[in-house]
Structure formats: structure tokens, C-alpha cells
Amino acid sequence: MRVVLRLLSPLLGLLVAAVGVLTALEVIVAWVAPSSSPLVVPWPTWQAALAGLTWSSAAVRGVAIGVGVVGLLVLLVGLVARRHDVTLTEPVPEVTVTTSPRSLARAVGHEVRSHSDVVSASVVASPKKVVVRAGTLDTPEEVRTAVRERVDEALGRLPLARRPRVSVTVAATKGVK
């Protein structure tokens, strides 16, 4: 979702800048030569069409509803795209300490991969959950217990304000030991 915001923000900024430049040019042309035709935008035609509208007109209400819906969608995209940091315990009340989910996954992944029976591992972390998928050449159930203990130890060493749920999946991989 953050990618959408990173694309949407410059596009909206360019659109607002273009409208501003176009408005400035139209105003300058209207001041310099009031009797000439508009530069790009047909303002006199629009003014005549809008003169008959009131605040209670269906078109005005429809545009207002449309603008409101688009505004709510942009607000929702912004709220969903916020960064979901993992909160750590505060060393002092005035200091807030956070880390990224990627760093938490990297720390847990390093611990999982250091186990001698694990041949491959992937870790995905969020503030609420850590998901570990590991591959082994041995019996998956035995390795799963050992990996789960290592993940619990790694999370225990970290100063996490809230301990995430842990999900460990170990599958047998093909290969020669």
C-alpha cells in the first residue's frame, strides 16, 4: 500500500501544480487582455453554465458527494499504508524505541538458520505475529520443536514491549545430507 502512496502523492502534487499554473496563466491573460478569448480553459462558457446552479442543485450535491468519497478513499489509503513498527520497551519514559518488522524478521531468521538441522528458512514478522517456515533434511517434528525453542529464546532476548505470536512450520526438503 505504501507503493500506491508513493505513486499517488507525486501525481496529485503535479496535478495541483498544473492547475495552479494554468489558473495563473488564465488570470494574467484576463488582466492583460480582458476582451480576448481564454487561453486554454473556456471560462466564460463555464461561468454561464454554473450561474444557474444553486447549492441545492442535484449536480452540486453529486459533485460534493463524489469529492467526499474520493477524500475518504485517500484518507483510508493513507491510514492503511502507515508504517507498522515493532515497539520496544522504553529505556526512559521520554524515549520511544521502535524497530522495523524486517529487522525483527532478520534477527529471528539468523537464529533459526544457525540451527544445524535447518537447511533453509524464511521469516516474516509484524508487530503481532512472527511466521517461520523452515526446511530440514531430518524429521520435521523434531526440528520444529527445536526451532520453536530458538525463536522463543530470540524473542525473549529482545526488549519487545509486546510479544508477538509465533507460528513455526518445518517441512522436509529433498537432498542428500
Tab-separated table of C-alpha atoms in Angstrom:
chain	number	residue	atom	x	y	z
A	1	MET	CA	0.000	0.000	0.000
A	2	ARG	CA	2.931	2.308	0.580
A	3	VAL	CA	3.828	1.908	-3.107
A	4	VAL	CA	0.392	3.283	-4.016
A	5	LEU	CA	1.031	6.313	-1.825
A	6	ARG	CA	4.477	6.822	-3.291
A	7	LEU	CA	2.965	6.882	-6.772
A	8	LEU	CA	-0.186	8.790	-5.851
A	9	SER	CA	1.500	11.633	-3.940
A	10	PRO	CA	3.680	12.965	-6.790
A	11	LEU	CA	0.834	12.573	-9.279
A	12	LEU	CA	-1.563	14.562	-7.097
A	13	GLY	CA	1.149	17.139	-6.466
A	14	LEU	CA	1.796	17.532	-10.188
A	15	LEU	CA	-1.945	17.816	-10.861
A	16	VAL	CA	-2.359	20.563	-8.260
A	17	ALA	CA	0.732	22.377	-9.599
A	18	ALA	CA	-0.571	22.166	-13.177
A	19	VAL	CA	-3.974	23.537	-12.152
A	20	GLY	CA	-2.240	26.356	-10.264
A	21	VAL	CA	-0.041	27.302	-13.234
A	22	LEU	CA	-2.993	27.118	-15.623
A	23	THR	CA	-5.097	29.305	-13.320
A	24	ALA	CA	-2.289	31.859	-13.018
A	25	LEU	CA	-1.877	31.985	-16.798
A	26	GLU	CA	-5.628	32.406	-17.331
A	27	VAL	CA	-5.789	35.225	-14.769
A	28	ILE	CA	-2.801	37.001	-16.342
A	29	VAL	CA	-4.368	36.743	-19.817
A	30	ALA	CA	-7.682	38.058	-18.457
A	31	TRP	CA	-5.919	41.046	-16.834
A	32	VAL	CA	-3.735	41.889	-19.818
A	33	ALA	CA	-6.385	41.472	-22.493
A	34	PRO	CA	-9.865	41.325	-20.924
A	35	SER	CA	-11.660	41.239	-24.285
A	36	SER	CA	-9.630	38.320	-25.703
A	37	SER	CA	-10.711	34.701	-25.583
A	38	PRO	CA	-9.424	32.456	-22.793
A	39	LEU	CA	-6.027	30.817	-23.192
A	40	VAL	CA	-6.938	27.146	-22.658
A	41	VAL	CA	-9.944	26.804	-20.359
A	42	PRO	CA	-13.322	28.105	-21.662
A	43	TRP	CA	-14.098	30.159	-18.526
A	44	PRO	CA	-16.941	32.260	-19.957
A	45	THR	CA	-18.856	29.151	-21.053
A	46	TRP	CA	-18.329	27.501	-17.676
A	47	GLN	CA	-19.392	30.675	-15.878
A	48	ALA	CA	-22.627	30.819	-17.861
A	49	ALA	CA	-23.352	27.126	-17.144
A	50	LEU	CA	-22.593	27.467	-13.421
A	51	ALA	CA	-24.597	30.696	-12.996
A	52	GLY	CA	-27.860	28.742	-12.982
A	53	LEU	CA	-26.779	26.296	-10.263
A	54	THR	CA	-27.581	26.624	-6.575
A	55	TRP	CA	-26.289	24.740	-3.530
A	56	SER	CA	-29.409	22.563	-3.604
A	57	SER	CA	-28.941	21.518	-7.254
A	58	ALA	CA	-28.502	17.801	-7.920
A	59	ALA	CA	-25.246	18.382	-9.825
A	60	VAL	CA	-23.706	20.327	-6.944
A	61	ARG	CA	-24.753	17.656	-4.449
A	62	GLY	CA	-23.387	14.898	-6.703
A	63	VAL	CA	-20.018	16.640	-7.046
A	64	ALA	CA	-19.889	17.222	-3.277
A	65	ILE	CA	-20.601	13.548	-2.594
A	66	GLY	CA	-18.001	12.488	-5.166
A	67	VAL	CA	-15.342	14.759	-3.651
A	68	GLY	CA	-16.195	13.444	-0.182
A	69	VAL	CA	-15.894	9.807	-1.299
A	70	VAL	CA	-12.556	10.442	-3.026
A	71	GLY	CA	-11.303	12.254	0.082
A	72	LEU	CA	-12.301	9.324	2.296
A	73	LEU	CA	-10.571	6.884	-0.060
A	74	VAL	CA	-7.360	8.915	0.031
A	75	LEU	CA	-7.613	9.071	3.831
A	76	LEU	CA	-8.106	5.298	4.063
A	77	VAL	CA	-5.153	4.633	1.760
A	78	GLY	CA	-3.010	6.876	3.963
A	79	LEU	CA	-4.118	5.144	7.151
A	80	VAL	CA	-3.616	1.639	5.787
A	81	ALA	CA	-0.195	2.492	4.365
A	82	ARG	CA	1.283	3.728	7.609
A	83	ARG	CA	4.408	2.052	8.841
A	84	HIS	CA	3.768	-0.769	11.311
A	85	ASP	CA	6.792	-0.552	13.588
A	86	VAL	CA	7.533	-3.041	16.339
A	87	THR	CA	7.586	-1.218	19.674
A	88	LEU	CA	10.405	-1.992	22.091
A	89	THR	CA	10.438	-1.280	25.801
A	90	GLU	CA	11.252	2.302	26.684
A	91	PRO	CA	14.601	2.847	28.434
A	92	VAL	CA	13.189	6.035	29.975
A	93	PRO	CA	9.638	7.438	29.791
A	94	GLU	CA	10.676	10.268	27.451
A	95	VAL	CA	12.117	7.928	24.788
A	96	THR	CA	10.146	5.734	22.404
A	97	VAL	CA	12.093	2.914	20.777
A	98	THR	CA	10.901	1.020	17.703
A	99	THR	CA	12.327	-1.318	15.110
A	100	SER	CA	11.084	-2.391	11.728
A	101	PRO	CA	9.363	-5.722	11.149
A	102	ARG	CA	12.135	-6.505	8.661
A	103	SER	CA	14.789	-6.136	11.371
A	104	LEU	CA	12.821	-8.373	13.716
A	105	ALA	CA	12.471	-10.987	10.959
A	106	ARG	CA	16.189	-10.726	10.213
A	107	ALA	CA	17.110	-11.306	13.874
A	108	VAL	CA	14.770	-14.295	14.210
A	109	GLY	CA	15.864	-15.674	10.827
A	110	HIS	CA	19.518	-15.515	11.816
A	111	GLU	CA	18.732	-17.503	14.954
A	112	VAL	CA	16.700	-20.099	13.025
A	113	ARG	CA	19.327	-20.539	10.315
A	114	SER	CA	22.024	-21.100	12.932
A	115	HIS	CA	20.369	-24.387	13.904
A	116	SER	CA	22.390	-27.251	12.410
A	117	ASP	CA	19.368	-29.195	11.124
A	118	VAL	CA	17.800	-26.262	9.254
A	119	VAL	CA	18.813	-26.073	5.578
A	120	SER	CA	16.547	-23.185	4.581
A	121	ALA	CA	14.322	-20.698	6.366
A	122	SER	CA	12.126	-17.724	5.687
A	123	VAL	CA	10.756	-15.425	8.355
A	124	VAL	CA	8.006	-12.836	8.049
A	125	ALA	CA	7.390	-10.572	11.027
A	126	SER	CA	4.846	-7.986	12.027
A	127	PRO	CA	4.162	-6.339	15.378
A	128	LYS	CA	1.567	-9.027	16.113
A	129	LYS	CA	2.938	-12.202	14.551
A	130	VAL	CA	6.180	-13.920	13.512
A	131	VAL	CA	5.833	-16.648	10.871
A	132	VAL	CA	8.773	-19.030	10.391
A	133	ARG	CA	8.975	-21.530	7.531
A	134	ALA	CA	11.986	-23.818	7.674
A	135	GLY	CA	13.252	-26.718	5.629
A	136	THR	CA	15.189	-29.668	7.014
A	137	LEU	CA	16.625	-32.994	5.923
A	138	ASP	CA	15.672	-34.608	9.262
A	139	THR	CA	12.314	-35.401	10.829
A	140	PRO	CA	10.267	-32.174	10.686
A	141	GLU	CA	8.582	-32.613	14.088
A	142	GLU	CA	11.875	-32.893	15.989
A	143	VAL	CA	13.339	-29.901	14.226
A	144	ARG	CA	10.094	-27.920	14.651
A	145	THR	CA	10.353	-28.182	18.436
A	146	ALA	CA	13.994	-27.083	18.420
A	147	VAL	CA	13.294	-24.200	16.034
A	148	ARG	CA	10.326	-23.073	18.137
A	149	GLU	CA	12.556	-23.014	21.230
A	150	ARG	CA	15.194	-20.977	19.390
A	151	VAL	CA	12.595	-18.476	18.194
A	152	ASP	CA	11.196	-18.151	21.724
A	153	GLU	CA	14.720	-17.603	23.087
A	154	ALA	CA	15.474	-14.987	20.427
A	155	LEU	CA	12.245	-13.113	21.157
A	156	GLY	CA	12.947	-13.392	24.877
A	157	ARG	CA	16.322	-11.670	24.453
A	158	LEU	CA	14.788	-8.756	22.573
A	159	PRO	CA	13.245	-5.933	24.623
A	160	LEU	CA	9.845	-6.202	22.946
A	161	ALA	CA	7.030	-4.182	24.526
A	162	ARG	CA	4.501	-6.739	23.276
A	163	ARG	CA	5.494	-10.294	22.438
A	164	PRO	CA	4.166	-11.388	19.024
A	165	ARG	CA	2.503	-14.739	18.383
A	166	VAL	CA	4.830	-17.273	16.789
A	167	SER	CA	3.979	-19.735	14.038
A	168	VAL	CA	6.632	-22.295	13.057
A	169	THR	CA	6.298	-24.629	10.090
A	170	VAL	CA	9.042	-27.124	9.261
A	171	ALA	CA	8.956	-29.229	6.124
A	172	ALA	CA	11.271	-31.970	4.907
A	173	THR	CA	13.290	-30.945	1.881
A	174	LYS	CA	14.771	-33.250	-0.682
A	175	GLY	CA	18.511	-33.564	-0.774
A	176	VAL	CA	21.485	-35.517	0.414
A	177	LYS	CA	22.743	-34.848	3.906
